[in-house]
GROMACS .gro file of C-alpha atoms in nm:
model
  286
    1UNK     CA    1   0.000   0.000   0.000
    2UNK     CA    2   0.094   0.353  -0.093
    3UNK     CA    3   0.198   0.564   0.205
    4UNK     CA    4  -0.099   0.798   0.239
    5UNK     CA    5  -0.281   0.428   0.217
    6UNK     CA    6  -0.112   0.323   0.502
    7UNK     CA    7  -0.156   0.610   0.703
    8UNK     CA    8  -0.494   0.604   0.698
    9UNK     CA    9  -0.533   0.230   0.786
   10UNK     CA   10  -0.335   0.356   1.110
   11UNK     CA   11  -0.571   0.654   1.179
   12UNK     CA   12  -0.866   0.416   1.163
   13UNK     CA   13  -0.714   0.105   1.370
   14UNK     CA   14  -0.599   0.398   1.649
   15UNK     CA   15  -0.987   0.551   1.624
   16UNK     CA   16  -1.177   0.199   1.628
   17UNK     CA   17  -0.951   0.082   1.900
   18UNK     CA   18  -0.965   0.409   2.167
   19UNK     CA   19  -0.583   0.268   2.261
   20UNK     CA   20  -0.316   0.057   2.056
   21UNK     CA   21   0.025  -0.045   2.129
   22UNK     CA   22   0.335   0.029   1.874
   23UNK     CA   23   0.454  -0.349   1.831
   24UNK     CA   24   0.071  -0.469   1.720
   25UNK     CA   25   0.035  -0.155   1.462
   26UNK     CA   26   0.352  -0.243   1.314
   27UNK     CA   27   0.230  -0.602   1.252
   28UNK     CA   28  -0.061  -0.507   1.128
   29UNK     CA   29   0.085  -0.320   0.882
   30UNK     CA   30   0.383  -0.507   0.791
   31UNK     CA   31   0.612  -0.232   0.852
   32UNK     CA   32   0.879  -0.127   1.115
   33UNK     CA   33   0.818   0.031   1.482
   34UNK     CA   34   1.056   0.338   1.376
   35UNK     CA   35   0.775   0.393   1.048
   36UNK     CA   36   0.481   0.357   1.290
   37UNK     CA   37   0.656   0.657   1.468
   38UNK     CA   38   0.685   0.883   1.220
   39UNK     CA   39   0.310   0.770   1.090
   40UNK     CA   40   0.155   0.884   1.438
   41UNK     CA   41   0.399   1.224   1.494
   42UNK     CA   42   0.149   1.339   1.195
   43UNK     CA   43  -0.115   1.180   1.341
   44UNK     CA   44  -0.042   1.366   1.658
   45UNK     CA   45   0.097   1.673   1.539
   46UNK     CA   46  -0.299   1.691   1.371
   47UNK     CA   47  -0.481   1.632   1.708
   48UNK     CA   48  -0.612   1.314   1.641
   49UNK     CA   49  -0.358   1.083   1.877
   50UNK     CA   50  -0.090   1.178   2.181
   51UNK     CA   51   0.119   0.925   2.176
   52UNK     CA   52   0.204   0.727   2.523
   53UNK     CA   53   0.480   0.487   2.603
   54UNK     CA   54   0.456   0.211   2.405
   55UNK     CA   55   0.112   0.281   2.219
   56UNK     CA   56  -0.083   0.595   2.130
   57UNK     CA   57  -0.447   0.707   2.248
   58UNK     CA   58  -0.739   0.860   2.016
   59UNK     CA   59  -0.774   1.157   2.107
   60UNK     CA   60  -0.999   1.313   1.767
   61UNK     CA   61  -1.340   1.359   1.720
   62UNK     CA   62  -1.571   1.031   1.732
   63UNK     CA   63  -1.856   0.905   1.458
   64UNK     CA   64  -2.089   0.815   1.783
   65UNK     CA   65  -2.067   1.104   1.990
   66UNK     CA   66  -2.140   1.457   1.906
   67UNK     CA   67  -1.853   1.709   1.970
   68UNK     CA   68  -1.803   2.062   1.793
   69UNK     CA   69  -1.880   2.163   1.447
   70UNK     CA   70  -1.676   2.473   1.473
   71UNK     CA   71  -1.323   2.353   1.527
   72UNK     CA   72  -1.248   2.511   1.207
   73UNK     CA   73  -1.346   2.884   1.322
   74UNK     CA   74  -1.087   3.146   1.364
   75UNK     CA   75  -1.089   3.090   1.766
   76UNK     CA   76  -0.983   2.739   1.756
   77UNK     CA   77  -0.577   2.753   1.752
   78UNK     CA   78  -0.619   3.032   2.101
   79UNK     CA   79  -0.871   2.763   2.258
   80UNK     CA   80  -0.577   2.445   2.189
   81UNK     CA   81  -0.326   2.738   2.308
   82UNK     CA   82  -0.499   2.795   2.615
   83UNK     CA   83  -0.589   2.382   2.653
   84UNK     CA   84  -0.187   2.346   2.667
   85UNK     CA   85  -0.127   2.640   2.911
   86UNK     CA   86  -0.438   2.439   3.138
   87UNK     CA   87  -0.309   2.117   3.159
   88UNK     CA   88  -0.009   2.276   3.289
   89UNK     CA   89  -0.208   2.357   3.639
   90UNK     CA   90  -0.292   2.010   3.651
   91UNK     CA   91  -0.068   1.807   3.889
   92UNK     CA   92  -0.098   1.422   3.860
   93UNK     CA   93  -0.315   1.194   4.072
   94UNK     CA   94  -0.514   1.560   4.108
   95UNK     CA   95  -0.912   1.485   4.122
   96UNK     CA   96  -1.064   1.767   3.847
   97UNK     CA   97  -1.400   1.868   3.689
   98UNK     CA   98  -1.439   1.958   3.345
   99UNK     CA   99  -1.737   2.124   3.237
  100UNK     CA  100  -1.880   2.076   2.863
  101UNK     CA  101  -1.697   2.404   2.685
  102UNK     CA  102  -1.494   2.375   2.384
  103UNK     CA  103  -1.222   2.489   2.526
  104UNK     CA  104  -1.227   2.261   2.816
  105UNK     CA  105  -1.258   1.965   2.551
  106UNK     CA  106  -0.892   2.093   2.398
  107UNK     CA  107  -0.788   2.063   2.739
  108UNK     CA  108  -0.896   1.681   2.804
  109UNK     CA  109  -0.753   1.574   2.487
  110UNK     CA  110  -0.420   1.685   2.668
  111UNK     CA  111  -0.480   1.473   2.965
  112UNK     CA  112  -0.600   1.183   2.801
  113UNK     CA  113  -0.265   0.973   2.888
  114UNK     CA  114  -0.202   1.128   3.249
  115UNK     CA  115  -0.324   0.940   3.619
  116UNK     CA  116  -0.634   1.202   3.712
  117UNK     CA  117  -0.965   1.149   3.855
  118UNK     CA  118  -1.175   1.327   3.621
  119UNK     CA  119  -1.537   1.410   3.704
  120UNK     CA  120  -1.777   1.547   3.382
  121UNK     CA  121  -2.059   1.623   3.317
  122UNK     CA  122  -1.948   1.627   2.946
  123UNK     CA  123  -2.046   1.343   2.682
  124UNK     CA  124  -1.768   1.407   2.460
  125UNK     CA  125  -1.519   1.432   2.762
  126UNK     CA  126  -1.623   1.088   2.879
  127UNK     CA  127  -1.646   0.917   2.567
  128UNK     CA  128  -1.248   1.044   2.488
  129UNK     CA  129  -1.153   0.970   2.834
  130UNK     CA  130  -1.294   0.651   2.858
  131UNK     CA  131  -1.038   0.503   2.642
  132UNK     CA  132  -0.769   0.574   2.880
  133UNK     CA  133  -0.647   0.358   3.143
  134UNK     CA  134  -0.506   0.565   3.364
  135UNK     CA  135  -0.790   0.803   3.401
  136UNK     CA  136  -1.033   0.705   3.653
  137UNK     CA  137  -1.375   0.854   3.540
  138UNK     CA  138  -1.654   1.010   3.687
  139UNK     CA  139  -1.971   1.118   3.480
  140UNK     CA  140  -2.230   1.330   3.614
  141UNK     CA  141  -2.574   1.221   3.545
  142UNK     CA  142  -2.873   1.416   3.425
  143UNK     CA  143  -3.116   1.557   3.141
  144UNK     CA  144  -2.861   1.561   2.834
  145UNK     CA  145  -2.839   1.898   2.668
  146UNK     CA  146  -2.889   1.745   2.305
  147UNK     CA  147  -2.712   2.062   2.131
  148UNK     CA  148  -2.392   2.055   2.362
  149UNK     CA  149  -2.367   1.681   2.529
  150UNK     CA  150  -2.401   1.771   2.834
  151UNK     CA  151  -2.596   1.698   3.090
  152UNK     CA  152  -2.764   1.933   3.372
  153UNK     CA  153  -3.054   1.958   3.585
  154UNK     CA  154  -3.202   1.879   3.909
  155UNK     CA  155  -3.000   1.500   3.909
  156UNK     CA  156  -2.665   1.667   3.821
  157UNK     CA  157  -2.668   1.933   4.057
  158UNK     CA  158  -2.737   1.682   4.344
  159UNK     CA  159  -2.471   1.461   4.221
  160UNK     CA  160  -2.206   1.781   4.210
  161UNK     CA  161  -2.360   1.811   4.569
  162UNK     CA  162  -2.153   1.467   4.709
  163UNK     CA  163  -1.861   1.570   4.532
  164UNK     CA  164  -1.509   1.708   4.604
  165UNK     CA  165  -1.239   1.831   4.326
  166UNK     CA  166  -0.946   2.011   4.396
  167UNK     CA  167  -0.995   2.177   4.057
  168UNK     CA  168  -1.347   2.250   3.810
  169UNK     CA  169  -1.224   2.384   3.474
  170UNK     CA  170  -1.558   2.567   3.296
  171UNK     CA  171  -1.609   2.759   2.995
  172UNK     CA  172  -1.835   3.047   2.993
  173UNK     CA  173  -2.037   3.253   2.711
  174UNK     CA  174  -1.901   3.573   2.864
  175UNK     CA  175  -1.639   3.749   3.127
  176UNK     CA  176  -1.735   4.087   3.229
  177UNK     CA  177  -1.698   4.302   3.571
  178UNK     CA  178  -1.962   4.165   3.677
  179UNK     CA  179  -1.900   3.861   3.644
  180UNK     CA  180  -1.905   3.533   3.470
  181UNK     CA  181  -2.230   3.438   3.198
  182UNK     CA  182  -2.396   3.177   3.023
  183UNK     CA  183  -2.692   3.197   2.836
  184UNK     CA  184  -2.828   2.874   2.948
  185UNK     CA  185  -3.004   2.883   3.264
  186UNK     CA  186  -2.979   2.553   3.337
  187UNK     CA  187  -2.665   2.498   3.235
  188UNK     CA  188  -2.563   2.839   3.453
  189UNK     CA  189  -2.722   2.645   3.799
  190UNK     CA  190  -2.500   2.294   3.696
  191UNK     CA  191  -2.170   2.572   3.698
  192UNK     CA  192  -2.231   2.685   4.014
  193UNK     CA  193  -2.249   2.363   4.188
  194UNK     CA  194  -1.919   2.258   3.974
  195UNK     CA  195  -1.769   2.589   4.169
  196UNK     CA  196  -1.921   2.486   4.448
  197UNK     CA  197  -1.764   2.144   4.480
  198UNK     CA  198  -1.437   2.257   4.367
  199UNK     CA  199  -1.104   2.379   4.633
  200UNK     CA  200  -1.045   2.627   4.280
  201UNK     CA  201  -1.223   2.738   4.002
  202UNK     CA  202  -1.019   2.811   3.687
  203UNK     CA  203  -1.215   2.970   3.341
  204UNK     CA  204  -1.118   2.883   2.998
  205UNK     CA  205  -1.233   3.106   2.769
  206UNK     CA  206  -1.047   3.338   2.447
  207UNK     CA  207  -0.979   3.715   2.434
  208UNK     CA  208  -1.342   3.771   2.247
  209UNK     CA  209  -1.575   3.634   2.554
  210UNK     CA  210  -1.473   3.932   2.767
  211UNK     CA  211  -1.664   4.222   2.788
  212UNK     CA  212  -1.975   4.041   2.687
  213UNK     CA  213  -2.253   3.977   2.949
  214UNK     CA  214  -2.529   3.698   2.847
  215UNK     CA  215  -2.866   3.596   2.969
  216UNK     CA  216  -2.765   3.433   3.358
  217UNK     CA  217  -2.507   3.522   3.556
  218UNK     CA  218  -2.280   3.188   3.684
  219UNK     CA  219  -2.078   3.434   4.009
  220UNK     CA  220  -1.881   3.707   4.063
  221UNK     CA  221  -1.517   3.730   3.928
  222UNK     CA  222  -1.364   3.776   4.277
  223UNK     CA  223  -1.539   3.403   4.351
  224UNK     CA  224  -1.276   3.221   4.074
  225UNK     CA  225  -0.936   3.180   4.147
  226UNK     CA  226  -0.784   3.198   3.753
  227UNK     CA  227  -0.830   3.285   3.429
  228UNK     CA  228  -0.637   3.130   3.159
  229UNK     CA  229  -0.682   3.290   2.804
  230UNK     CA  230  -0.485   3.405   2.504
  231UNK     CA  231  -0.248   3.726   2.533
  232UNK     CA  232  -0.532   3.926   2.293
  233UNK     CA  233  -0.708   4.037   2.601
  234UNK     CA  234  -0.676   4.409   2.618
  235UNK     CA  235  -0.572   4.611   2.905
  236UNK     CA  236  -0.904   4.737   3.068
  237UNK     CA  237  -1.000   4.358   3.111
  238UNK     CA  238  -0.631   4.274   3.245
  239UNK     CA  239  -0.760   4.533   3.501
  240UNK     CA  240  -1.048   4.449   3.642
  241UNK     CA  241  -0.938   4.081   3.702
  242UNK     CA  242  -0.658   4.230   3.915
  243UNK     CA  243  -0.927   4.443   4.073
  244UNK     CA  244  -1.118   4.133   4.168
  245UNK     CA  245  -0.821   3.978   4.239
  246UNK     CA  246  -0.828   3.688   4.040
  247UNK     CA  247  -0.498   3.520   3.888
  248UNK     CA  248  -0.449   3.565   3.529
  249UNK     CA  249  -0.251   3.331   3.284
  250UNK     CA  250  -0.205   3.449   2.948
  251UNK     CA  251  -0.129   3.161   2.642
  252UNK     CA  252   0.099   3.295   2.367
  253UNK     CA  253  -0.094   3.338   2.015
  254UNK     CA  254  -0.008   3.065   1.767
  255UNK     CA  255   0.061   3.346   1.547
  256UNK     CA  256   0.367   3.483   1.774
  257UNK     CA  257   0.512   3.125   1.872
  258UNK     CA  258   0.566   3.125   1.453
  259UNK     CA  259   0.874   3.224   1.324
  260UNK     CA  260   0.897   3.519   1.155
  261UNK     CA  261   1.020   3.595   0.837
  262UNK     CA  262   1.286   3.808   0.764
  263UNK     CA  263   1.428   3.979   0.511
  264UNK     CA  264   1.711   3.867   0.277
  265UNK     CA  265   2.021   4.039   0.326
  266UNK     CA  266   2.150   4.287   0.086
  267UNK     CA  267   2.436   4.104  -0.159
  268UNK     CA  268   2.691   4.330  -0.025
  269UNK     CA  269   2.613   4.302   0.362
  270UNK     CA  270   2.811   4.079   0.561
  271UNK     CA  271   2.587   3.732   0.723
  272UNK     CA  272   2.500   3.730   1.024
  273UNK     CA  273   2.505   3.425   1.240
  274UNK     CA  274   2.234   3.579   1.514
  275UNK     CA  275   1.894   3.430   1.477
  276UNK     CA  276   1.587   3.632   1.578
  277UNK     CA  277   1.464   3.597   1.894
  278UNK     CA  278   1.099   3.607   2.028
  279UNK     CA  279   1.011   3.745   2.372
  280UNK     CA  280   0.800   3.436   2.510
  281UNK     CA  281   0.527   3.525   2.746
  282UNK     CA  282   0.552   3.314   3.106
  283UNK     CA  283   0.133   3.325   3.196
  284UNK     CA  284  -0.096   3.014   3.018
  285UNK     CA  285  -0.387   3.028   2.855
  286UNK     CA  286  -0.689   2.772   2.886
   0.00000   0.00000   0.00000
């Protein structure tokens, strides 16, 4: 089979399995451990797999579970940026919460390979997690939210009720002085039990949710402990979380960790051996 053949073969065999070690998709493909590598770097390097030692997990979207239809807008690279910066507040063996936010679900696919108690109330979440065996899972029961996968209501707040995280990760519709929004009332009473069953609360959400207000109001900034977001926040929202006092963690843009072009030098100008340097910025983003 051709190469691209091949590659696809793997992509399925890692999707329909959840988990598969190196040696048996080597055999299955009649080639060598070191090509199965490279195969799944571009599988990874896409978001589809994170490799583990000796195997690599599925970590892309799945054909029986319903996850987001807008991974292609132009928010999506600052919601993986701030999923990276995230999963660097997670310590292992921690017990989390992750709500049912698209930016939360860049952040699971991160964690898919690391010992965690994870507690969701998130379809998608639990379907990815469940095919890793060092993740002990927890789902949160309730009506299911047919348009997001999640479930809320009366049975999942009383669940979040008997339960203790050191961590809940949520996403919200907006980020103002006010406070923290969603426009789903429902959905807004399931967040504040998360918070409430949580030693921290930490927000994902990108530069454009701030500033906006929505239809319920989930609590007052100065009752989170962090928000992690991408370094296109402006100043007078930089602000006003230090007013409330809550910690901020800013993600560096995809667009600034990319090399930038320079200019040829003129035929007559002496090379230089510098290379140009990028000031990196030491806050995450969720």
């Amino acid at each position: 089979m051709t190469t691209d053949e091949r590659r696809d073969r793997l992509r399925d065999l890692v999707k329909d399995r959840g988990f598969a070690a190196l040696g048996e998709l080597a055999s299955q493909l009649s080639v060598s451990e070191s090509t199965i590598r490279r195969d799944l770097e571009m599988l990874e390097e896409a978001g589809l797999a994170r490799r583990t030692h000796g195997g690599v997990y599925w970590t892309g979207d799945s054909d029986t579970i319903s996850v987001f239809e807008s991974r292609n807008d132009d928010s999506w690279a600052a919601k993986q940026a701030i999923g990276r910066a995230a999963s660097e507040l997670i310590a292992d063996h921690d017990t989390i919460l992750l709500d049912g936010g698209s930016t939360v679900y860049e952040l699971a696919r991160l964690i898919v390979h690391r010992p965690l108690q994870v507690v969701t109330n998130s379809l998608p979440v639990a379907h990815l997690l469940s095919t890793s065996d060092s993740i002990d899972l927890v789902m949160i029961g309730g009506c299911v939210r047919g348009r997001t996968s999640v479930t809320i209501g009366p049975l999942a707040d009383s669940q979040l009720a008997t339960i203790h995280v050191t961590t809940a990760f949520l996403s919200v519709a907006g980020v103002s002085p006010r406070g923290l929004f969603n426009s789903d009332m429902m959905l807004v009473e399931s967040e504040k039990a998360m918070l409430a069953s949580a030693e921290r609360g930490i927000v994902l959400a990108d530069h454009s949710k701030f500033g906006k207000t929505s239809l319920s109001r989930i609590c007052e900034l100065h009752q989170i402990d962090t928000v992690v977001t991408d370094d296109g926040l402006d100043s007078d929202a930089k602000a006003w979380l230090e007013s409330a006092g809550v910690q901020l963690r800013l993600a560096q843009s995809p667009l600034a960790q990319s090399p930038q072009k320079t200019s040829a030098p003129a035929p007559a100008a002496p090379s230089s051996n510098s290379s140009p340097t990028h000031s990196l910025n030491n806050a995450n983003l969720t």
